[in-house]
Coordinates of C-alpha atoms in Angstrom, one line a residue:
M1 CA -0.2 0.1 -0.1
K2 CA 1.1 3.6 -0.6
H3 CA 1.1 5.8 2.1
I4 CA -2.1 8.0 0.6
E5 CA -3.9 4.2 0.6
K6 CA -2.8 3.9 4.2
L7 CA -4.4 7.0 5.4
A8 CA -7.7 6.1 3.4
A9 CA -7.8 2.8 5.4
I10 CA -7.0 4.5 8.7
R11 CA -9.9 6.8 7.9
E12 CA -12.2 4.1 7.0
A13 CA -11.3 2.2 10.4
M14 CA -12.1 5.7 11.9
K15 CA -15.5 5.6 10.7
V16 CA -16.3 2.4 11.7
Q17 CA -15.4 2.9 15.3
G18 CA -17.0 6.3 15.0
I19 CA -13.7 8.2 15.7
D20 CA -13.5 11.8 14.7
G21 CA -10.1 12.5 15.2
Y22 CA -6.9 9.7 15.5
I23 CA -3.5 10.3 17.1
I24 CA -0.4 8.8 16.3
P25 CA 2.5 9.5 18.6
S26 CA 6.3 8.6 17.7
S27 CA 6.9 6.0 20.7
D28 CA 6.5 2.4 21.9
P29 CA 5.3 0.9 25.3
H30 CA 8.7 2.3 26.7
I31 CA 8.3 5.8 25.3
S32 CA 11.5 5.5 23.6
E33 CA 13.3 7.8 21.3
Y34 CA 14.8 5.3 19.0
L35 CA 12.4 2.6 18.0
P36 CA 12.1 -1.2 17.2
E37 CA 10.9 -1.6 13.8
R38 CA 7.6 -2.6 15.2
Y39 CA 6.7 0.6 16.7
K40 CA 7.7 2.8 13.7
C41 CA 3.9 3.5 13.1
I42 CA 4.7 7.2 11.8
A43 CA 7.0 6.1 9.1
W44 CA 4.7 3.0 7.9
A45 CA 1.7 5.5 7.9
S46 CA 3.4 8.6 6.4
G47 CA 6.8 7.9 5.3
F48 CA 8.3 10.5 7.7
T49 CA 11.3 8.7 9.5
G50 CA 12.5 11.5 12.0
S51 CA 12.7 10.8 15.6
A52 CA 10.1 13.3 16.9
G53 CA 6.8 14.0 15.8
T54 CA 2.8 13.4 16.1
L55 CA 0.3 12.4 13.5
A56 CA -3.0 13.7 13.9
I57 CA -6.2 12.4 11.5
T58 CA -9.4 13.7 10.7
Q59 CA -11.7 12.9 7.8
D60 CA -10.5 16.2 6.5
F61 CA -7.0 16.6 7.3
A62 CA -3.8 14.6 8.1
G63 CA -1.0 16.3 9.7
L64 CA 2.4 15.7 11.0
W65 CA 3.0 18.0 14.0
T66 CA 7.1 18.3 14.2
D67 CA 10.0 20.8 15.1
S68 CA 12.2 23.0 13.4
R69 CA 15.0 20.0 13.1
Y70 CA 12.6 18.2 10.7
F71 CA 10.9 21.1 8.8
V72 CA 13.0 20.6 5.6
Q73 CA 12.9 16.7 6.0
A74 CA 9.0 16.5 6.7
A75 CA 8.2 18.5 3.9
E76 CA 10.3 16.2 1.2
Q77 CA 8.9 13.1 2.8
L78 CA 5.4 13.9 3.0
A79 CA 5.0 15.1 -0.6
G80 CA 2.0 13.1 -2.0
T81 CA 1.3 10.9 0.9
G82 CA -2.0 13.0 2.0
F83 CA -0.3 14.2 4.9
E84 CA 0.7 17.8 5.7
L85 CA 3.5 19.3 7.8
V86 CA 2.5 21.6 10.6
K87 CA 5.4 23.2 12.4
L88 CA 5.4 23.2 16.1
K89 CA 5.9 26.4 17.8
A90 CA 7.4 24.9 21.0
Q91 CA 9.2 22.0 20.7
G92 CA 7.7 18.8 22.4
A93 CA 4.2 20.6 22.9
A94 CA 1.0 18.8 22.2
E95 CA -0.3 21.7 19.9
Y96 CA -2.2 19.1 17.8
A97 CA -4.5 18.6 20.7
D98 CA -5.4 22.3 20.5
W99 CA -6.0 21.9 17.0
L100 CA -8.3 19.1 17.3
G101 CA -10.3 21.2 19.8
E102 CA -10.6 24.2 17.1
Q103 CA -11.8 21.4 14.3
L104 CA -14.2 19.1 16.3
G105 CA -17.4 20.0 18.0
A106 CA -18.9 19.0 21.0
G107 CA -19.6 15.0 21.5
A108 CA -17.0 14.2 18.8
K109 CA -14.5 11.5 19.7
V110 CA -10.7 11.4 19.5
A111 CA -8.5 8.4 20.1
F112 CA -5.0 6.9 20.3
D113 CA -3.3 3.7 21.2
G114 CA -2.1 4.1 25.0
N115 CA 0.8 1.9 24.5
L116 CA 2.2 4.3 22.3
A117 CA 1.4 7.7 24.2
S118 CA 3.2 8.8 27.5
L119 CA 1.0 9.4 30.5
L120 CA 2.1 13.1 30.2
V121 CA 0.9 13.1 26.6
A122 CA -2.5 11.5 27.2
Q123 CA -3.3 13.9 30.1
S124 CA -2.6 16.8 27.9
V125 CA -5.0 15.3 25.3
Q126 CA -7.3 14.8 28.0
H127 CA -7.2 18.2 29.9
T128 CA -7.4 20.0 26.3
L129 CA -10.2 18.2 24.9
E130 CA -12.3 16.8 27.5
P131 CA -13.5 20.4 29.0
L132 CA -14.7 21.0 25.2
E133 CA -16.9 18.0 25.5
I134 CA -14.9 15.8 23.5
T135 CA -14.5 12.3 24.3
V136 CA -11.0 10.7 24.7
D137 CA -10.4 7.2 24.1
G138 CA -6.8 5.9 25.1
H139 CA -7.4 2.4 23.9
V140 CA -8.0 2.1 20.4
D141 CA -5.2 0.4 18.2
L142 CA -6.3 1.2 14.6
L143 CA -3.1 0.1 12.8
S144 CA -2.3 -3.5 14.0
S145 CA -5.0 -4.7 11.7
L146 CA -4.1 -2.7 8.8
W147 CA -0.3 -2.9 8.9
E148 CA 0.4 -6.3 6.6
G149 CA 3.5 -8.0 7.7
R150 CA 4.1 -5.8 10.6
P151 CA 7.7 -6.7 12.0
A152 CA 7.6 -8.9 15.3
L153 CA 9.5 -7.7 18.6
P154 CA 13.1 -8.3 18.6
K155 CA 14.5 -11.4 20.2
A156 CA 18.2 -10.8 20.3
Q157 CA 20.1 -12.0 23.2
A158 CA 20.8 -9.6 26.2
Y159 CA 23.8 -9.7 28.3
L160 CA 25.2 -8.6 31.9
L161 CA 28.1 -6.3 32.4
D162 CA 30.8 -6.8 34.9
E163 CA 31.0 -4.6 38.0
N164 CA 34.5 -3.5 36.7
I165 CA 32.7 -1.6 33.7
T166 CA 29.7 -0.4 35.4
G167 CA 31.5 0.5 38.6
Q168 CA 28.4 -0.1 40.7
S169 CA 26.6 -3.5 41.4
T170 CA 23.0 -4.3 40.5
V171 CA 22.4 -5.0 44.0
S172 CA 23.6 -1.4 45.1
K173 CA 21.5 0.2 42.5
I174 CA 18.3 -1.5 43.6
E175 CA 18.9 -0.5 47.2
A176 CA 19.6 3.2 45.8
V177 CA 16.3 3.1 44.2
R178 CA 14.5 1.8 47.2
A179 CA 15.7 4.5 49.2
E180 CA 14.1 7.0 47.0
M181 CA 11.0 5.2 47.2
K182 CA 10.9 5.5 50.9
K183 CA 11.4 8.9 50.6
N184 CA 8.3 9.5 48.6
R185 CA 6.4 6.9 50.8
T186 CA 5.7 4.6 48.0
E187 CA 5.6 0.8 48.3
A188 CA 6.2 0.0 44.6
H189 CA 7.9 1.5 41.5
L190 CA 7.4 0.5 37.6
I191 CA 10.4 1.5 35.4
S192 CA 9.2 1.1 31.7
S193 CA 12.1 3.3 30.2
L194 CA 14.7 1.1 28.6
D195 CA 17.9 2.9 29.5
D196 CA 16.8 2.9 33.1
L197 CA 16.3 -0.9 33.2
A198 CA 19.7 -1.1 31.4
W199 CA 21.3 0.8 34.1
L200 CA 19.6 -0.6 37.1
L201 CA 20.2 -4.1 36.1
N202 CA 23.4 -3.9 34.5
I203 CA 22.2 -5.1 31.4
R204 CA 22.7 -4.6 27.8
G205 CA 20.8 -5.9 24.6
Q206 CA 20.6 -5.2 21.1
D207 CA 16.7 -4.5 20.6
V208 CA 16.7 -0.9 19.6
P209 CA 19.2 0.1 16.6
C210 CA 22.2 2.3 18.2
N211 CA 20.9 2.1 21.7
P212 CA 22.2 -1.1 23.5
V213 CA 19.0 -1.9 25.6
V214 CA 16.6 -5.0 25.9
L215 CA 12.7 -4.4 26.0
G216 CA 11.4 -4.8 29.1
F217 CA 9.9 -3.5 32.5
V218 CA 11.2 -3.8 35.9
L219 CA 8.7 -3.8 38.9
I220 CA 10.1 -3.0 42.4
T221 CA 8.6 -3.5 45.6
T222 CA 9.9 -3.2 49.2
E223 CA 10.4 -6.8 49.1
D224 CA 10.7 -7.9 45.4
T225 CA 12.3 -6.9 42.1
I226 CA 10.7 -8.4 38.9
L227 CA 12.3 -8.2 35.3
Y228 CA 9.6 -8.5 32.5
I229 CA 11.4 -9.8 29.4
E230 CA 11.2 -12.3 26.7
P231 CA 12.9 -15.2 28.9
S232 CA 14.7 -16.8 25.5
K233 CA 16.6 -13.3 25.5
L234 CA 18.5 -14.4 28.8
S235 CA 20.9 -17.3 29.3
A236 CA 20.4 -19.6 31.9
Q237 CA 23.6 -18.1 33.6
A238 CA 22.3 -14.7 33.3
T239 CA 18.9 -15.5 35.0
E240 CA 20.9 -17.5 37.7
Q241 CA 22.9 -14.2 38.0
L242 CA 19.8 -12.1 38.5
K243 CA 18.2 -14.4 40.8
G244 CA 21.3 -13.9 43.0
Y245 CA 21.0 -10.2 43.0
G246 CA 17.2 -10.7 44.1
V247 CA 15.9 -10.3 40.5
R248 CA 13.0 -12.6 39.3
V249 CA 12.3 -13.0 35.7
A250 CA 8.8 -13.2 34.2
P251 CA 7.5 -13.0 30.7
Y252 CA 7.2 -9.6 29.1
E253 CA 3.6 -9.6 28.5
D254 CA 2.6 -10.4 31.9
V255 CA 3.4 -6.9 33.0
F256 CA 0.1 -5.6 32.6
K257 CA -1.4 -8.5 34.6
A258 CA 1.0 -7.6 37.4
I259 CA 0.0 -4.1 37.3
S260 CA -3.7 -4.9 37.4
A261 CA -3.2 -7.0 40.7
L262 CA -1.1 -4.7 42.5
D263 CA -1.8 -4.9 46.1
V264 CA 0.0 -2.2 47.4
A265 CA -0.8 1.6 48.9
S266 CA 1.1 3.4 46.4
I267 CA 3.1 3.0 43.5
L268 CA 6.0 5.4 41.8
I269 CA 5.5 6.2 38.1
D270 CA 7.3 8.6 35.9
P271 CA 4.7 10.4 33.6
K272 CA 7.1 11.2 31.1
R273 CA 8.5 7.6 30.6
T274 CA 5.5 5.4 31.2
C275 CA 2.9 4.6 28.8
F276 CA -0.8 5.6 29.3
A277 CA -1.8 1.7 28.9
V278 CA 0.1 0.9 32.0
F279 CA -1.0 3.9 34.1
D280 CA -4.6 3.0 33.3
S281 CA -4.1 -0.9 34.4
V282 CA -3.2 0.2 38.1
P283 CA -6.0 -0.4 40.3
K284 CA -8.2 2.6 41.4
Q285 CA -7.5 1.9 45.1
V286 CA -3.8 2.2 44.5
K287 CA -2.2 5.8 45.0
I288 CA -0.2 7.0 42.1
V289 CA 2.9 9.4 42.8
E290 CA 3.8 10.9 39.5
K291 CA 7.7 11.7 39.8
T292 CA 10.9 11.0 37.6
N293 CA 12.3 7.8 37.9
P294 CA 14.8 7.9 40.7
S295 CA 17.2 5.8 38.3
T296 CA 17.1 8.6 35.8
S297 CA 18.9 11.1 38.3
L298 CA 21.2 8.4 39.7
K299 CA 22.4 7.1 36.3
A300 CA 23.1 10.8 35.2
I301 CA 25.9 11.5 37.7
K302 CA 28.7 8.9 36.4
N303 CA 30.9 7.2 39.1
K304 CA 34.8 7.1 38.8
I305 CA 35.0 3.9 37.3
E306 CA 32.6 4.9 34.4
I307 CA 34.6 8.1 34.1
E308 CA 37.8 6.5 33.8
N309 CA 36.3 4.0 31.3
N310 CA 34.9 7.0 29.3
R311 CA 38.5 8.5 29.1
H312 CA 39.7 5.3 27.7
T313 CA 36.9 5.2 25.2
F314 CA 37.4 8.9 23.8
V315 CA 41.0 8.1 23.1
K316 CA 39.9 5.1 20.8
D317 CA 37.2 7.4 19.3
G318 CA 39.7 10.0 18.7
V319 CA 42.1 7.7 17.1
A320 CA 39.2 6.6 14.6
L321 CA 38.2 10.1 13.8
T322 CA 41.9 11.1 13.1
R323 CA 42.1 8.1 10.7
F324 CA 38.8 9.3 9.1
F325 CA 39.3 12.9 8.3
K326 CA 43.0 12.1 7.2
W327 CA 41.4 9.7 4.8
L328 CA 38.6 12.1 3.5
E329 CA 41.3 14.9 2.9
E330 CA 43.1 12.3 0.8
N331 CA 40.4 11.1 -1.3
V332 CA 37.9 13.8 -1.6
S333 CA 39.2 14.8 -5.0
S334 CA 38.5 11.3 -6.4
G335 CA 34.8 12.1 -6.9
K336 CA 34.1 8.9 -5.5
L337 CA 33.0 9.6 -2.0
S338 CA 29.4 10.5 -1.0
E339 CA 27.6 11.2 2.1
L340 CA 26.7 7.7 2.8
S341 CA 30.0 6.1 1.6
I342 CA 31.8 8.3 4.2
A343 CA 29.5 7.5 6.8
D344 CA 30.2 3.6 6.2
K345 CA 34.0 4.2 6.4
L346 CA 33.5 6.3 9.7
R347 CA 31.9 3.2 10.9
E348 CA 34.3 0.8 9.7
L349 CA 37.4 2.8 11.3
R350 CA 35.3 2.6 14.7
E351 CA 34.8 -0.9 14.5
S352 CA 38.5 -1.4 14.1
Q353 CA 38.9 -0.4 18.1
E354 CA 38.3 -2.6 20.7
G355 CA 35.3 -2.8 22.6
F356 CA 33.1 -1.2 19.7
V357 CA 29.6 -2.5 19.8
D358 CA 27.6 -0.2 17.4
V359 CA 27.1 3.7 16.1
S360 CA 25.5 5.5 18.9
F361 CA 23.0 7.1 16.3
T362 CA 22.9 7.2 12.3
T363 CA 25.7 9.4 11.2
I364 CA 24.7 12.7 9.8
A365 CA 27.1 13.5 7.0
G366 CA 25.7 16.8 5.5
Y367 CA 27.8 18.0 2.4
L368 CA 26.8 21.8 1.6
D369 CA 23.0 22.7 2.0
H370 CA 22.3 19.2 3.4
G371 CA 24.5 20.5 6.6
A372 CA 21.8 23.0 7.1
L373 CA 19.4 20.4 8.1
P374 CA 20.3 19.5 11.8
H375 CA 19.1 16.0 11.8
Y376 CA 19.9 15.2 8.0
S377 CA 20.0 11.5 7.2
A378 CA 21.1 10.6 3.6
N379 CA 19.6 8.3 1.6
E380 CA 19.9 6.7 -2.1
K381 CA 18.1 9.5 -3.4
S382 CA 19.4 12.5 -1.6
N383 CA 22.9 11.4 -1.3
Y384 CA 25.6 13.9 -2.5
I385 CA 29.0 13.1 -4.2
L386 CA 31.4 14.9 -2.2
Q387 CA 33.6 17.5 -4.2
P388 CA 36.6 19.6 -3.2
K389 CA 34.8 22.4 -2.2
G390 CA 32.3 23.5 0.4
L391 CA 31.6 22.6 3.8
L392 CA 30.9 19.0 5.1
L393 CA 29.2 18.5 8.7
V394 CA 29.9 15.0 10.0
D395 CA 27.9 14.5 13.5
S396 CA 28.5 11.0 14.7
G397 CA 29.1 8.7 17.7
G398 CA 30.1 5.4 18.8
Q399 CA 28.7 2.8 21.6
Y400 CA 31.6 1.0 23.0
Q401 CA 31.4 -1.3 26.0
T402 CA 33.5 1.3 28.1
G403 CA 31.3 4.2 26.9
T404 CA 29.0 6.5 24.7
T405 CA 30.6 8.9 22.3
D406 CA 28.9 11.7 20.3
I407 CA 30.9 14.4 18.5
T408 CA 30.4 17.0 15.4
R409 CA 33.2 18.5 13.1
V410 CA 32.9 20.6 10.3
V411 CA 35.6 20.7 7.7
T412 CA 36.2 22.6 4.5
L413 CA 36.7 20.4 1.4
G414 CA 38.1 23.6 -0.5
A415 CA 38.3 27.3 -0.3
A416 CA 35.8 28.7 2.3
T417 CA 33.7 32.1 1.7
Q418 CA 34.0 34.7 4.0
E419 CA 30.6 34.1 5.3
E420 CA 31.2 30.4 6.1
K421 CA 34.3 31.5 8.0
E422 CA 32.4 34.1 10.1
D423 CA 29.5 31.7 10.8
Y424 CA 32.0 28.9 12.0
T425 CA 34.3 31.1 14.1
L426 CA 31.2 32.3 15.7
V427 CA 29.9 28.7 16.4
L428 CA 33.3 27.9 17.7
K429 CA 33.3 30.8 19.9
G430 CA 30.1 29.7 21.3
T431 CA 31.6 26.2 21.8
I432 CA 34.6 27.6 23.7
E433 CA 32.3 30.1 26.0
G434 CA 30.1 26.8 26.9
S435 CA 33.3 24.7 27.6
Q436 CA 35.1 27.4 29.6
A437 CA 31.9 28.4 32.0
I438 CA 32.8 28.4 35.5
F439 CA 29.3 28.6 37.4
P440 CA 27.9 28.4 41.0
T441 CA 26.3 25.2 42.3
G442 CA 22.8 24.9 41.5
T443 CA 22.9 26.4 38.0
R444 CA 20.4 25.0 35.6
G445 CA 20.9 23.9 31.9
Y446 CA 19.1 27.0 30.4
Q447 CA 21.9 29.3 32.0
I448 CA 24.7 27.3 30.4
D449 CA 22.5 27.5 27.1
A450 CA 22.5 31.3 27.4
I451 CA 26.2 31.5 28.1
T452 CA 27.1 29.4 25.1
R453 CA 24.6 31.3 22.7
R454 CA 25.9 34.7 23.6
P455 CA 28.5 35.2 20.8
L456 CA 26.1 34.2 18.4
W457 CA 23.3 36.6 20.0
E458 CA 25.7 39.3 19.9
T459 CA 25.7 39.2 16.0
L460 CA 21.9 38.6 15.6
R461 CA 22.5 35.0 15.1
N462 CA 20.8 32.0 16.5
Y463 CA 19.9 28.1 16.2
G464 CA 16.6 26.3 16.6
H465 CA 17.8 23.4 18.6
G466 CA 19.1 23.0 22.2
T467 CA 22.8 23.5 23.2
G468 CA 23.2 20.1 24.8
H469 CA 21.9 17.1 26.2
G470 CA 22.9 14.1 28.8
V471 CA 24.8 11.1 27.5
G472 CA 24.6 7.7 28.8
F473 CA 27.4 5.3 29.8
F474 CA 27.0 2.8 27.1
L475 CA 23.4 3.5 26.8
N476 CA 21.3 6.0 24.8
V477 CA 23.1 9.0 23.5
H478 CA 20.3 11.2 24.5
E479 CA 20.0 10.9 28.3
G480 CA 18.2 13.0 31.0
P481 CA 17.3 14.7 33.4
Q482 CA 19.7 17.5 32.5
V483 CA 19.6 19.4 29.0
F484 CA 21.3 22.6 28.2
N485 CA 18.0 24.4 26.2
P486 CA 16.3 27.7 26.4
A487 CA 13.5 26.0 28.6
A488 CA 13.4 26.7 31.9
I489 CA 13.7 23.1 33.3
D490 CA 14.5 22.7 37.1
V491 CA 17.2 20.3 36.9
A492 CA 20.8 21.5 38.2
V493 CA 23.9 20.6 36.5
E494 CA 25.7 18.4 39.0
P495 CA 29.3 16.8 39.3
G496 CA 29.6 13.6 37.5
M497 CA 27.0 14.6 34.6
I498 CA 28.5 14.2 31.1
T499 CA 26.5 16.8 28.6
S500 CA 27.2 17.7 24.9
I501 CA 27.9 21.2 24.1
E502 CA 26.9 21.7 20.4
P503 CA 26.0 25.4 19.2
G504 CA 25.2 25.5 15.5
L505 CA 24.2 27.9 12.6
Y506 CA 22.3 27.0 9.9
R507 CA 21.6 28.7 6.3
V508 CA 19.0 27.1 4.6
G509 CA 20.1 26.4 0.8
K510 CA 23.9 27.1 1.9
H511 CA 25.3 25.4 4.7
G512 CA 25.2 24.4 8.3
I513 CA 28.0 24.4 11.1
R514 CA 27.8 22.6 14.3
I515 CA 30.8 22.0 16.7
E516 CA 30.2 19.6 19.4
N517 CA 32.1 18.0 22.4
L518 CA 31.2 16.0 25.4
V519 CA 32.2 17.6 28.7
L520 CA 32.0 15.9 32.4
T521 CA 30.9 18.7 35.0
R522 CA 33.2 18.9 37.9
K523 CA 34.0 20.7 41.2
A524 CA 35.9 24.0 40.3
G525 CA 36.5 25.1 43.8
S526 CA 35.0 27.3 46.6
S527 CA 35.0 31.0 48.1
E528 CA 33.2 33.0 50.6
F529 CA 30.5 33.1 47.8
G530 CA 29.8 29.1 47.6
D531 CA 30.9 26.2 45.7
F532 CA 31.8 26.6 41.9
L533 CA 31.5 24.0 39.1
D534 CA 33.1 23.8 35.8
F535 CA 33.6 21.4 32.7
E536 CA 36.2 18.9 31.6
T537 CA 36.2 18.3 28.1
L538 CA 36.2 14.5 27.2
T539 CA 36.0 14.7 23.6
I540 CA 39.4 14.2 21.6
C541 CA 39.3 15.2 18.2
Y542 CA 41.0 18.0 16.6
I543 CA 39.2 21.1 15.7
A544 CA 40.2 22.5 12.3
T545 CA 41.6 25.9 12.3
D546 CA 41.9 26.7 8.4
L547 CA 37.9 28.2 8.7
I548 CA 38.5 30.3 11.5
E549 CA 38.4 34.5 11.4
K550 CA 40.9 35.2 13.9
S551 CA 39.9 38.8 14.4
L552 CA 36.6 37.4 15.8
L553 CA 38.1 35.3 18.8
D554 CA 39.5 37.1 21.7
K555 CA 42.8 36.0 23.2
K556 CA 41.1 33.9 25.8
H557 CA 39.4 31.9 22.8
I558 CA 42.7 31.4 20.8
A559 CA 44.3 30.2 24.0
W560 CA 41.6 27.5 24.8
L561 CA 41.7 26.3 21.4
N562 CA 45.5 26.1 20.8
N563 CA 45.2 24.3 24.4
Y564 CA 42.8 22.0 23.3
N565 CA 44.4 20.9 19.8
Q566 CA 47.5 20.3 21.4
W567 CA 46.0 18.3 24.3
V568 CA 44.3 16.4 21.5
F569 CA 47.6 15.5 19.7
D570 CA 49.4 14.6 23.0
Q571 CA 46.6 12.1 23.9
L572 CA 46.4 10.5 20.5
S573 CA 50.0 10.9 18.9
T574 CA 51.1 7.5 20.7
H575 CA 48.5 5.5 19.0
L576 CA 48.9 6.7 15.6
N577 CA 51.7 5.8 13.1
A578 CA 54.2 8.1 11.9
E579 CA 52.3 9.0 8.8
E580 CA 49.0 9.9 10.7
K581 CA 51.0 11.5 13.7
N582 CA 52.6 14.1 11.0
W583 CA 49.2 14.7 9.8
L584 CA 47.5 15.6 12.9
A585 CA 50.6 17.5 14.0
D586 CA 49.9 20.0 11.3
K587 CA 46.1 20.0 12.0
C588 CA 46.9 20.8 15.7
Q589 CA 49.2 23.9 15.2
A590 CA 48.6 26.8 17.2
I591 CA 47.0 30.0 15.5

């Protein structure tokens, strides 16, 4: 079926069930960002493959609500599908619910599949539409009966990590979560989010591309811990090992039955990371405490072993990146390199490093105007052939058993224009400002965001995405609770957190620039005015200097850049052969 035929089939199913508006979120029962093939419902229905968006369908209109990262991609992918792009004004907002409220009259019915919508999304829809006398039904799955050949749930093997990698035992992590449950006066806690589950049980899997997680739920009570998972994913040894940690294993699908039969006074549930279907299964007599998963905050603070393992990982990743950029420079004039082929080469070079497992997300290799699309993903149709001219943006990362990396660099493949140099230098200036920040304990992410944006704002430039996101330890490349963006999110930046700093600048139809490093928050010292924090840069890869307009940098920016590039050379040179070492020495020369 073509997408326009799928839309017609959905509308027919809506008619049969008396549904006036149908919502399809981009999610799964674990409210994941990256989805198993079975749950890529938006891609199946509309053809849009971005990681953030929501479809809303009536008999008269079908729209995809998404944010500025995907405006160009969505417009291209939705052409001829019957769906239209609706540009979100605020990233993550349920603006489609307001639209449905304006379009539908009293007595209308709106529905969605509660397995695909978080409790927070479901509540937003209910609170918007029910006062308008529009009925909301969160238990309607229209797609399963229409989706021929829908992929089954993955069944790849899961495995447990040694404590010398994770730095903390499963038993102590469960104890830490129980301590938080006690503080919140709750007797049970359900973990639906896959990275929280993976952290808690020191378990990893292969169920989601780029994210080493395994599909499952964990139910913790004051006395018991139950992992709901496809049993065949665990070896007998792993099952016994978990049993020794006090963790019982039960079939994945039994979680709804277990929640429905809960015999406790209260349960802690994360409204952002629990699907509505699970929430609605909780017995009415059980008090629900809605709060962020305790494990989300606990895993954000990396322990000493995780930090040390990460440092080794960034050396490996830096070696792969150095070899990649050297190879790129030497071969770009061949006319045989493309956005897709260089992504394959970068993966190949990472694979040669010990402990490599997967890329941490699909590599963004954006040449020329494709660099202006922050979440560009090359395909056979869009794939540019590289020429010895123009700018190339490469945003990539690796999953290693000892850490997760995420880095963006921009290089010129030929002579650069003055505009390109100025844009590049101002973005670099923002990266340096964020990296050099010293700030008091209690500082929030939006304050770091503003510090980083200042050099761009001063020249009336800006970018539409956040400045930084948390990064997991051999886990999801996007991890909370901290985030560096303009939203006034009340989460403090704390020592031990690993976060990206990645300002950008995008000129549609011309070029895009983003320079990204990962940083570790650490203690900077104390004074009579309190305790202060700063950042240690973890990413080890040279920053190109041939694009710099030096007059736009202050002495402190030049000093930081020269020190950084020298540090990169010192860290990597002993791992390179003579030719690679000489090439990197040239790239790291002080300006």
